[in-house]
Each structure stands twice: as structure tokens, then as C-alpha cells.
């Protein structure tokens, strides 16, 4: 491996770490229970040509390559291979352009969501994809197809990636798509690379669609007697044409945990708290404060008709805090000792039945399972408290199998990576897995990109 | 081939046409100047299993297979192979479900846009993708990634296909995606099949995202002194947050042709007509008539500031007629003798420069090139009047090359098919073409699906 280190040094002089010089940060992402792995080398390229050169070297020597953005992933797809090269995009962190005519941002993969938020806010636009962790890099977001709370209005990362520059494992640098929302010119390589968890290509630049930044936002918190009524209400709110920006459900236990952890005062009287088994958080946005007030009123009336126990308009500060707390629900779950988390997605019509199954599975395995999630999208985040790895695997298997039987998929936005791979390979249609393997082979004939992620 | 006919008859008894029994409709799509081709057999399957059985037979015998929806395509990708099987989806024309909880329609590929429009209107929803030709089938739309006028607000077909059932050339039937807007569970096979022009799989069912149908629409017609001012105005309208449903430009010649052909009275005084070299058509929609009026007012003021010669509010009837006429611009172009049409897409910021190049290319080749298009999306529809095939090829080559040099792609929504294949193979990055070939190989190892489309 010394030889590879020296040759990496030729490509990226002074930007190669090997052996003990590799810090702990490079050995893991945020996956619960994931084992840290120290790679043979960490390399910090500064442009696409360097990335391509690294891949050529890797292909020539059969060395595994793993890409790393901010390391905030939850599925282990940025965890390196012990004999491999970790390509960290921390030096490719420039916003190349905020293009206010075509309404796109052109970014390098190491740019964080926070940085993009600041740059777009300055010119009245917004990159509306809003996963919980704002220190995440755009490169990581592209590779996991990150989602988040605003998907109900704007869609997920996939819907905002208009084009890519990417280095292929065969050593070419390609450009896909462009500064336009549509093309029918051969296969959509952009969409194939989005969500591929670093197994098909290394993204070196992304063209991201921006939206006009609307001036006003308002939030209501709506307690319901049970989860089923929340789930009945959700499609009505979406179908109303009010165009909610956020539509989150939080179950009573999770609400307790996040309000306690974040010391949130939401002004809900005890008598309502006692009856409320589930909450809906509805955020609307508008360019006109007057229209926003009217729409919030309309939403409140609609939800009251649909069985809400009450409707609380949250002042800006409290709303922001609640949304932040919800975003950090993962860390809350981690803090109170969750052993794993999942983010199954299913048709929202199937959520009530799924929750019944979740309860049965939890009770049948003496496991605590609590949750919250993107109710509008059918994306359920569950924290699983079960120390025994075998029982935990069974619980997850049963949860995923139930979700899939109800028309769902294993992950809505976290990805499969290494963490959920066993379940993916056990539960997914073998014909599809085989087809995906052949696609992987088409991109990466030598299997150097992220081996062990998605497939064995 | 007699043997294949008999074996097809075993799969689809009484639904196989061979030889002279094959009507002319099956021999072509709407591509200008395309040569009709009579296939060996036409087969009309009724379900996915029959489609899979046809593909198994084709794979076994090495027989080319072409899929056909309504035959309204403009790139020749539904034109059969002379020794091949044409799979016509006319019997798979059922709307399986309009799901008002998950807000999706589940359709067979032979359902037309008109049929889906009626079914969704009945329950207050809309499938918002709106290509010109409403007799088009959804299967065809999925395979070409059809676009249309409303892409500026809602995106194109790709953005509304949440899941597919498809028969693979290897004989399996797979399901991809589902009744949810996001998943990060392996490669996105749905998005790979969308726009693949029948070369990767045969779509047997599609899950399509619906939107709430807003109650009111209003349209303004805005003349400008030149195309450059239209192009400057477009990003301002999009960036305003008014969320236009339609934002079309029509040049003066095309406007003349469509108003004349459709006998449209738009109430524009002669003095304005004389000065107007380009028109912008802006349609807005809203659930509230009052808000719509306000927004139209705001849009008018904004466009006046941006150099519009005047702003004409079109009454419902006239607006509908104008939009219909614009939709039918292809048939108008065909009617007045256009020899080919293209639908290049490019960053909208590049449009003014592109139009200068178009003029130069047209003049340099003594060719008439007129156009209209989806200004918000940078998608330019040009009709080319040039009888000489060699000169015409050169003109198209130069147009595409100019568009690509400005950051564009050959086709925004019509596809490559057979009609634009030569240009695609001449102009596209060979590394990308090679990668696409390997992806094709991953799906279709024997190359039975639509040989001659996209690749040679």
C-alpha cells in the first residue's frame, strides 16, 4: 500500500494522509452502532481531474474507493474499506455560481447545506431540500438522495439535481444534464447517480435547482386523539391546495422526549396533552403576510373538522425551535439510548395499518419502538430500543417486511449503505437486485467504488 | 417468422396481426419525413404476464421488439423493425385506480392523457403534465419523458412517475418505486426507464403523481419588441414567486401562422402587432378568484416594467384557443410544409445568444427556421423548412451543436429515437454514449428492445 500512498501523493501533493495521520473523523459516519474503519489512505482532491486520476489508480490496482462528504450519513455508505482510499471532498467546497437567471446553484460536493442556505438567501432564492442535518454536504445529499421535511411541497434531492459532473470508475469525467429542468436525450445518468451511495461514480459538481424564497412562514401545532386521525387528515390538507411546506407527525412519546430534551414550551394545556396521542405540525409559506394568515385560518378550520383536539398557532421562535428539535430527533433518540433507527417509506394510506403492525412487532419482541416522520410523504422514522443484536435484526426485518407488504420501500431518505444491506438483500426482489448489480457492473467493471455498500 | 406468429398466437390468442392484416397506423409515428415500416407481427397483450411472455419469445428467437402507445411520438421510437414484433398497448388501456389518499393514478400504458384528464377532474385532481397532443398514451409519455407547457410549474413526466411495473427483456416482471414521492433503496430504476424510449423495458403499469386541481386560471398575452426582452423577462416572472402555470414564447412569424390557421382573434391593435417581434403567454392558476386577479395584475405590472409593449388579458375562450393553437403548432408547421422540427433545450440564459446563432445558421444555409417554445424551461421548438436532406442535416447539426456549446442538450421532450440518432451519436460525449450502451446491455443483453433507437 506504500506504493499507492506515494502515487496518491503524485496526484494530490501534500493532501494524502496515511496510517496514524488519519484522524478518527474519517473512520465513521453517524450510523448507530456502526464500527469505525480506518482506511489505508485519505486523499483530499481539489478538482475533478484529480478525482479521475485517483480512480484510474484505484482501478489499476484494484483498490476500494469510498467518497466522504461531511460524514453525517446514517447508513454507513461513507465508512471506508480497511485497505481502501477514502476520498474526502472537504477541499472541494466552493459554491461555483448562484445563477439567478437559470435559477440554479452550481456547487462542489463539499459545500454544506448551511453554506448554500446563506448564499441563496442573499439573492432571494432557496435550495428547498431540508434534511435534518444542515452540516451535511451537498455531495452526500446527492449520493443518498436526502429528503427531509419540505419534501411534501418541493420534493427531495433527486428533484433538484439538474446536472452533475462526475468521475467514473473507468477514469472519464462526464457531465450530465444541465441548467434546465428537462431533457430527453438518452438515459438519465443524473438520476441514476443520485441516490447511488457512491457506488457508481464520484460526483465532482452538481447543478441544483433553486426556488424563489417566499417572504413569510407560519406554523400550527395540532394535537389529535390518535395517530389514525392524523393520517386521515394528512391527505385532506395536501389535497386542499394549501400547499403545505411541512407536514410532520410526532407521536406523544417522541413529542415528550423532544420537548423535554430541548426544554420547549409549546403552550399546550395539560388537559389536551393528556388526550393527545399524536401531533401534526403544519407549516405554510407565502409571499404575502395577509394570504398566509388566511391560509393558516383555513388550515385550522379544516383540521378542526377533521378531528383535531385544538389548533395552536406557534410564534416564530417556538416554531423554529420545534422544527429544529424535530430535525434533531435522531440525536434525541441517540441520546436516550436508541439502538437503531429506520426510515421506511410507504404509501401514506398504509400508515395506520403499518402503525398497528409496528405495535405488534414491538410488543412481540419486547422492544420499544417510537417515532415521528414525514406524514405527507409516508416516510416513517422509528427509533428501535433493543440491545440484543439478533432480536434487533428480527425486529427490523419484520418492520421492513411489513412496510414492503403494504407497498413500501426500506429507506425513504437515509439509504441502504452497509447498515441496512442485509435487509435489502433479504427482502428486495432478487430480479431487481440482479439488474442493479448489472448496472453497477456497467459503471464499475472492477468493483472499486464502495464495495460492500448495497451489495455484498 | 411464421413460427413466431404461431407462438405469439399461443400467448395472445386472437390478438396477433401478421402480414397484410397489419394496418398502416402501425407502421409509423408522427415524425416528419419518417419512412413507414411494416413489422412482421403486431401483438396486443392484455396484461404484464403476456408482455413478459412475448419478450421471452423474442429473446429466445432474437426478434426485435418495439412498443407502441398512441403513435403520436415525434422521434420515430415507435416505428417497428421490419422483421420484428410491434407490441401495441391499445388493449392495456385501463385506469386501474385514482387513489385520492395517496394522490396517485395507477394506469396501464395505453391510457390517453384525455382519459386521465377526465378521470382526475371528476375527483378534483389533475395530472399536470401537458404535452401538446392529448391523444398521446401515458406509456408513450413515460418512454419519451414528455414535457409540455406546464413544466415551468410542475415539471415533466419524469417528475410525476412514482413507480412502474415493467417487463424486462430477460423475461422478468418487476415493480419499481411506489405510491410515495421518495425512496433511497438502491438505484432508481423508475427514473432510468422513464425516457428510455422503449430500449430498456416495456412499461406495463405506471403510478403517476396527481396534484390538487385549482379552481381558476387566467391568461395574459404580452407582446414584446424583440425576443431578447422576452428572454430577460422570463426569469423575473419565475423568480417573482407568482408560480406561473404556463410561460410560452411565440415569435411573430409563428404567431402569424397559428392565428391565421386557427382563425384566432386576440384583439391586438395593428400598431402593436407591427412592433411586436415576440409574444409571451403567461397563465396563472389559483384556488381563489380574487387572488388570481391580484396576481394577474402584479404579473402585468412586472412585465410592463420589463419592456412589454402592452398586456392583454385574454378571456377564457380566447386563452383556451390560443393555448390549443400553440399546442398544435407542430401540426401548423407540418401543414405549412416544415421538413423537420427540433426541440433543443438549453439554459434559458443562453436563449438570446442561441437565437442569434439560429438566425445565422438559417441564413447561411438559405433555410427558413421559425419557432416557439417553453421559454421558462429553455426548450425551443424550431420548424425547419429545407427540402434538401443533406443541407437539412447540416442545419440540424449546426443547431444542435450550437445549443450544446451553450450548455444544452439535443432534445428537451421529444426524444432521440431514430430521427435524431445520427446527431446524438455525432455530438454527444463518446464516453457517455459508451456508458449508456453498457446500461442498455445490463437490461437487454440480447439487444431485442427497439434496436436502431438511440444507438446503431
Short mmCIF file of N, CA and C in Angstrom, two decimals, chain A residues 325-426:
data_model
loop_
_atom_site.label_atom_id
_atom_site.label_comp_id
_atom_site.label_asym_id
_atom_site.label_seq_id
_atom_site.Cartn_x
_atom_site.Cartn_y
_atom_site.Cartn_z
N UNK A 325 -35.96 20.93 16.86
CA UNK A 325 -36.00 19.77 17.76
C UNK A 325 -36.41 18.52 17.00
N UNK A 326 -37.39 18.69 16.11
CA UNK A 326 -37.83 17.56 15.29
C UNK A 326 -36.70 17.09 14.38
N UNK A 327 -35.99 18.06 13.79
CA UNK A 327 -34.83 17.73 12.95
C UNK A 327 -33.82 16.93 13.73
N UNK A 328 -33.68 17.28 15.00
CA UNK A 328 -32.68 16.63 15.83
C UNK A 328 -33.21 15.39 16.54
N UNK A 329 -34.39 14.94 16.10
CA UNK A 329 -34.98 13.79 16.77
C UNK A 329 -34.03 12.60 16.75
N UNK A 330 -33.23 12.51 15.69
CA UNK A 330 -32.26 11.43 15.62
C UNK A 330 -31.29 11.49 16.80
N UNK A 331 -30.79 12.72 17.05
CA UNK A 331 -29.84 12.87 18.16
C UNK A 331 -30.51 12.67 19.50
N UNK A 332 -31.79 13.08 19.56
CA UNK A 332 -32.56 12.82 20.78
C UNK A 332 -32.66 11.32 21.02
N UNK A 333 -33.03 10.60 19.94
CA UNK A 333 -33.17 9.14 20.05
C UNK A 333 -31.84 8.51 20.47
N UNK A 334 -30.77 9.00 19.82
CA UNK A 334 -29.43 8.51 20.14
C UNK A 334 -29.11 8.79 21.61
N UNK A 335 -29.44 10.02 22.03
CA UNK A 335 -29.14 10.44 23.40
C UNK A 335 -29.86 9.61 24.45
N UNK A 336 -31.10 9.22 24.15
CA UNK A 336 -31.83 8.42 25.13
C UNK A 336 -31.61 6.93 24.94
N UNK A 337 -30.62 6.58 24.06
CA UNK A 337 -30.19 5.18 24.04
C UNK A 337 -30.77 4.31 22.95
N UNK A 338 -31.31 4.91 21.87
CA UNK A 338 -31.84 4.08 20.77
C UNK A 338 -30.72 3.24 20.18
N UNK A 339 -31.04 2.01 19.78
CA UNK A 339 -30.03 1.11 19.27
C UNK A 339 -29.97 1.11 17.75
N UNK A 340 -31.06 1.49 17.14
CA UNK A 340 -31.03 1.64 15.68
C UNK A 340 -32.20 2.55 15.29
N UNK A 341 -32.10 3.09 14.10
CA UNK A 341 -33.23 3.86 13.58
C UNK A 341 -33.48 3.42 12.15
N UNK A 342 -34.74 3.52 11.75
CA UNK A 342 -35.08 3.19 10.36
C UNK A 342 -35.93 4.32 9.80
N UNK A 343 -36.00 4.38 8.49
CA UNK A 343 -36.80 5.44 7.86
C UNK A 343 -37.60 4.89 6.69
N UNK A 344 -38.31 3.81 6.98
CA UNK A 344 -39.17 3.19 5.97
C UNK A 344 -40.12 4.19 5.34
N UNK A 345 -40.36 3.99 4.04
CA UNK A 345 -41.35 4.83 3.36
C UNK A 345 -42.45 3.92 2.82
N UNK A 346 -43.68 4.39 2.94
CA UNK A 346 -44.79 3.61 2.38
C UNK A 346 -45.92 4.54 1.96
N UNK A 347 -46.87 4.01 1.17
CA UNK A 347 -47.99 4.88 0.78
C UNK A 347 -48.64 5.44 2.04
N UNK A 348 -48.95 6.72 2.05
CA UNK A 348 -49.46 7.26 3.32
C UNK A 348 -50.78 6.62 3.73
N UNK A 349 -51.50 6.08 2.75
CA UNK A 349 -52.76 5.38 3.10
C UNK A 349 -52.49 4.14 3.94
N UNK A 350 -51.29 3.61 3.84
CA UNK A 350 -50.96 2.39 4.59
C UNK A 350 -50.44 2.68 5.99
N UNK A 351 -50.25 3.96 6.33
CA UNK A 351 -49.62 4.26 7.63
C UNK A 351 -50.42 3.73 8.82
N UNK A 352 -51.76 3.93 8.88
CA UNK A 352 -52.46 3.42 10.06
C UNK A 352 -52.24 1.92 10.26
N UNK A 353 -52.36 1.14 9.18
CA UNK A 353 -52.16 -0.30 9.29
C UNK A 353 -50.71 -0.61 9.68
N UNK A 354 -49.79 0.16 9.12
CA UNK A 354 -48.38 -0.07 9.45
C UNK A 354 -48.14 0.18 10.94
N UNK A 355 -48.73 1.25 11.47
CA UNK A 355 -48.52 1.54 12.90
C UNK A 355 -49.09 0.43 13.79
N UNK A 356 -50.19 -0.15 13.37
CA UNK A 356 -50.72 -1.30 14.12
C UNK A 356 -49.71 -2.43 14.11
N UNK A 357 -49.13 -2.69 12.95
CA UNK A 357 -48.13 -3.75 12.84
C UNK A 357 -46.88 -3.42 13.67
N UNK A 358 -46.49 -2.14 13.64
CA UNK A 358 -45.31 -1.73 14.42
C UNK A 358 -45.51 -2.07 15.89
N UNK A 359 -46.69 -1.76 16.38
CA UNK A 359 -47.01 -2.03 17.79
C UNK A 359 -46.94 -3.52 18.08
N UNK A 360 -47.51 -4.32 17.19
CA UNK A 360 -47.47 -5.77 17.36
C UNK A 360 -46.04 -6.30 17.35
N UNK A 361 -45.26 -5.80 16.39
CA UNK A 361 -43.87 -6.28 16.27
C UNK A 361 -43.08 -5.88 17.52
N UNK A 362 -43.28 -4.65 17.97
CA UNK A 362 -42.57 -4.17 19.15
C UNK A 362 -42.93 -5.03 20.36
N UNK A 363 -44.23 -5.22 20.58
CA UNK A 363 -44.67 -5.99 21.74
C UNK A 363 -44.23 -7.45 21.65
N UNK A 364 -44.34 -8.01 20.45
CA UNK A 364 -43.96 -9.41 20.25
C UNK A 364 -42.48 -9.67 20.49
N UNK A 365 -41.69 -8.61 20.42
CA UNK A 365 -40.24 -8.77 20.59
C UNK A 365 -39.72 -8.02 21.82
N UNK A 366 -40.65 -7.60 22.67
CA UNK A 366 -40.28 -6.86 23.88
C UNK A 366 -39.27 -5.74 23.58
N UNK A 367 -39.64 -4.97 22.59
CA UNK A 367 -38.77 -3.90 22.11
C UNK A 367 -39.56 -2.60 22.12
N UNK A 368 -38.89 -1.50 22.48
CA UNK A 368 -39.56 -0.20 22.41
C UNK A 368 -39.30 0.41 21.04
N UNK A 369 -40.38 0.82 20.37
CA UNK A 369 -40.25 1.47 19.06
C UNK A 369 -41.08 2.75 19.10
N UNK A 370 -40.41 3.91 18.96
CA UNK A 370 -41.14 5.17 18.95
C UNK A 370 -40.81 5.92 17.67
N UNK A 371 -41.63 6.91 17.37
CA UNK A 371 -41.36 7.51 16.06
C UNK A 371 -41.94 8.87 15.79
N UNK A 372 -41.55 9.38 14.68
CA UNK A 372 -42.08 10.59 14.13
C UNK A 372 -41.82 10.48 12.63
N UNK A 373 -42.18 11.48 11.86
CA UNK A 373 -41.88 11.33 10.45
C UNK A 373 -42.59 12.29 9.56
N UNK A 374 -42.30 12.11 8.26
CA UNK A 374 -42.83 12.98 7.24
C UNK A 374 -44.16 12.39 6.80
N UNK A 375 -45.22 12.80 7.50
CA UNK A 375 -46.51 12.15 7.32
C UNK A 375 -47.02 12.30 5.90
N UNK A 376 -46.78 13.47 5.31
CA UNK A 376 -47.26 13.71 3.95
C UNK A 376 -46.63 12.77 2.95
N UNK A 377 -45.40 12.38 3.21
CA UNK A 377 -44.66 11.52 2.28
C UNK A 377 -44.71 10.05 2.65
N UNK A 378 -45.36 9.71 3.73
CA UNK A 378 -45.37 8.31 4.16
C UNK A 378 -44.02 7.82 4.64
N UNK A 379 -43.18 8.74 5.08
CA UNK A 379 -41.82 8.38 5.49
C UNK A 379 -41.73 8.39 7.01
N UNK A 380 -41.58 7.19 7.56
CA UNK A 380 -41.69 6.99 9.00
C UNK A 380 -40.31 6.77 9.61
N UNK A 381 -39.95 7.62 10.54
CA UNK A 381 -38.68 7.44 11.25
C UNK A 381 -38.96 6.78 12.59
N UNK A 382 -38.42 5.61 12.76
CA UNK A 382 -38.65 4.88 14.01
C UNK A 382 -37.32 4.66 14.72
N UNK A 383 -37.35 4.89 16.02
CA UNK A 383 -36.19 4.58 16.84
C UNK A 383 -36.47 3.26 17.55
N UNK A 384 -35.52 2.34 17.45
CA UNK A 384 -35.69 0.99 17.99
C UNK A 384 -34.76 0.82 19.19
N UNK A 385 -35.35 0.49 20.34
CA UNK A 385 -34.57 0.28 21.57
C UNK A 385 -34.53 -1.21 21.85
N UNK A 386 -33.44 -1.84 21.52
CA UNK A 386 -33.29 -3.28 21.72
C UNK A 386 -31.80 -3.60 21.67
N UNK A 387 -31.28 -4.01 22.80
CA UNK A 387 -29.82 -4.23 22.89
C UNK A 387 -29.37 -5.50 22.16
N UNK A 388 -30.19 -6.53 22.21
CA UNK A 388 -29.78 -7.81 21.61
C UNK A 388 -29.75 -7.71 20.08
N UNK A 389 -28.57 -7.89 19.47
CA UNK A 389 -28.47 -7.66 18.02
C UNK A 389 -29.33 -8.62 17.20
N UNK A 390 -29.50 -9.83 17.69
CA UNK A 390 -30.28 -10.80 16.93
C UNK A 390 -31.76 -10.43 16.95
N UNK A 391 -32.24 -10.09 18.16
CA UNK A 391 -33.65 -9.66 18.27
C UNK A 391 -33.85 -8.39 17.46
N UNK A 392 -32.87 -7.49 17.54
CA UNK A 392 -32.99 -6.22 16.82
C UNK A 392 -33.07 -6.47 15.31
N UNK A 393 -32.22 -7.37 14.83
CA UNK A 393 -32.29 -7.69 13.40
C UNK A 393 -33.67 -8.21 13.03
N UNK A 394 -34.22 -9.07 13.90
CA UNK A 394 -35.55 -9.63 13.62
C UNK A 394 -36.61 -8.54 13.59
N UNK A 395 -36.51 -7.63 14.58
CA UNK A 395 -37.48 -6.52 14.64
C UNK A 395 -37.40 -5.70 13.35
N UNK A 396 -36.20 -5.31 12.97
CA UNK A 396 -36.05 -4.52 11.74
C UNK A 396 -36.56 -5.29 10.53
N UNK A 397 -36.20 -6.54 10.46
CA UNK A 397 -36.65 -7.36 9.33
C UNK A 397 -38.18 -7.36 9.25
N UNK A 398 -38.82 -7.55 10.41
CA UNK A 398 -40.29 -7.59 10.42
C UNK A 398 -40.88 -6.22 10.08
N UNK A 399 -40.24 -5.17 10.58
CA UNK A 399 -40.73 -3.81 10.26
C UNK A 399 -40.63 -3.55 8.75
N UNK A 400 -39.47 -3.85 8.18
CA UNK A 400 -39.28 -3.62 6.74
C UNK A 400 -40.24 -4.50 5.92
N UNK A 401 -40.33 -5.76 6.32
CA UNK A 401 -41.19 -6.68 5.57
C UNK A 401 -42.64 -6.21 5.61
N UNK A 402 -43.06 -5.73 6.77
CA UNK A 402 -44.44 -5.21 6.88
C UNK A 402 -44.63 -4.00 5.99
N UNK A 403 -43.66 -3.10 6.02
CA UNK A 403 -43.76 -1.90 5.18
C UNK A 403 -43.81 -2.26 3.72
N UNK A 404 -42.96 -3.20 3.32
CA UNK A 404 -42.92 -3.59 1.90
C UNK A 404 -44.21 -4.30 1.50
N UNK A 405 -44.74 -5.10 2.40
CA UNK A 405 -46.01 -5.78 2.09
C UNK A 405 -47.14 -4.77 1.90
N UNK A 406 -46.99 -3.62 2.53
CA UNK A 406 -48.00 -2.56 2.40
C UNK A 406 -47.65 -1.60 1.26
N UNK A 407 -46.73 -1.98 0.40
CA UNK A 407 -46.41 -1.15 -0.77
C UNK A 407 -45.25 -0.20 -0.56
N UNK A 408 -44.45 -0.44 0.48
CA UNK A 408 -43.37 0.49 0.80
C UNK A 408 -41.99 0.04 0.33
N UNK A 409 -41.00 0.82 0.72
CA UNK A 409 -39.60 0.50 0.44
C UNK A 409 -38.80 0.69 1.73
N UNK A 410 -37.63 0.07 1.79
CA UNK A 410 -36.87 0.03 3.04
C UNK A 410 -36.50 1.42 3.54
N UNK A 411 -35.93 2.23 2.65
CA UNK A 411 -35.50 3.55 3.10
C UNK A 411 -36.08 4.66 2.23
N UNK A 412 -36.58 5.68 2.90
CA UNK A 412 -37.12 6.84 2.19
C UNK A 412 -36.06 7.86 1.86
N UNK A 413 -35.04 7.98 2.73
CA UNK A 413 -34.07 9.05 2.52
C UNK A 413 -32.69 8.80 3.13
N UNK A 414 -32.56 7.80 3.96
CA UNK A 414 -31.24 7.55 4.58
C UNK A 414 -30.35 6.68 3.71
N UNK A 415 -30.95 5.85 2.89
CA UNK A 415 -30.18 4.94 2.06
C UNK A 415 -29.99 3.58 2.71
N UNK A 416 -29.39 2.69 1.95
CA UNK A 416 -29.17 1.30 2.37
C UNK A 416 -27.77 1.14 2.96
N UNK A 417 -26.79 1.63 2.23
CA UNK A 417 -25.39 1.60 2.69
C UNK A 417 -24.94 0.22 3.11
N UNK A 418 -24.26 0.20 4.26
CA UNK A 418 -23.88 -1.08 4.87
C UNK A 418 -24.90 -1.46 5.93
N UNK A 419 -25.48 -0.41 6.57
CA UNK A 419 -26.31 -0.63 7.75
C UNK A 419 -27.57 -1.42 7.47
N UNK A 420 -28.20 -1.19 6.31
CA UNK A 420 -29.46 -1.87 6.03
C UNK A 420 -29.32 -2.87 4.88
N UNK A 421 -28.07 -3.14 4.50
CA UNK A 421 -27.82 -4.01 3.34
C UNK A 421 -28.39 -5.40 3.49
N UNK A 422 -28.18 -5.97 4.69
CA UNK A 422 -28.64 -7.36 4.89
C UNK A 422 -30.15 -7.45 4.65
N UNK A 423 -30.87 -6.43 5.17
CA UNK A 423 -32.32 -6.43 4.98
C UNK A 423 -32.68 -6.24 3.51
N UNK A 424 -31.96 -5.34 2.87
CA UNK A 424 -32.20 -5.07 1.44
C UNK A 424 -32.04 -6.36 0.63
N UNK A 425 -30.94 -7.07 0.87
CA UNK A 425 -30.68 -8.28 0.09
C UNK A 425 -31.64 -9.41 0.45
N UNK A 426 -32.12 -9.41 1.69
CA UNK A 426 -33.07 -10.44 2.10
C UNK A 426 -34.47 -10.18 1.56
#
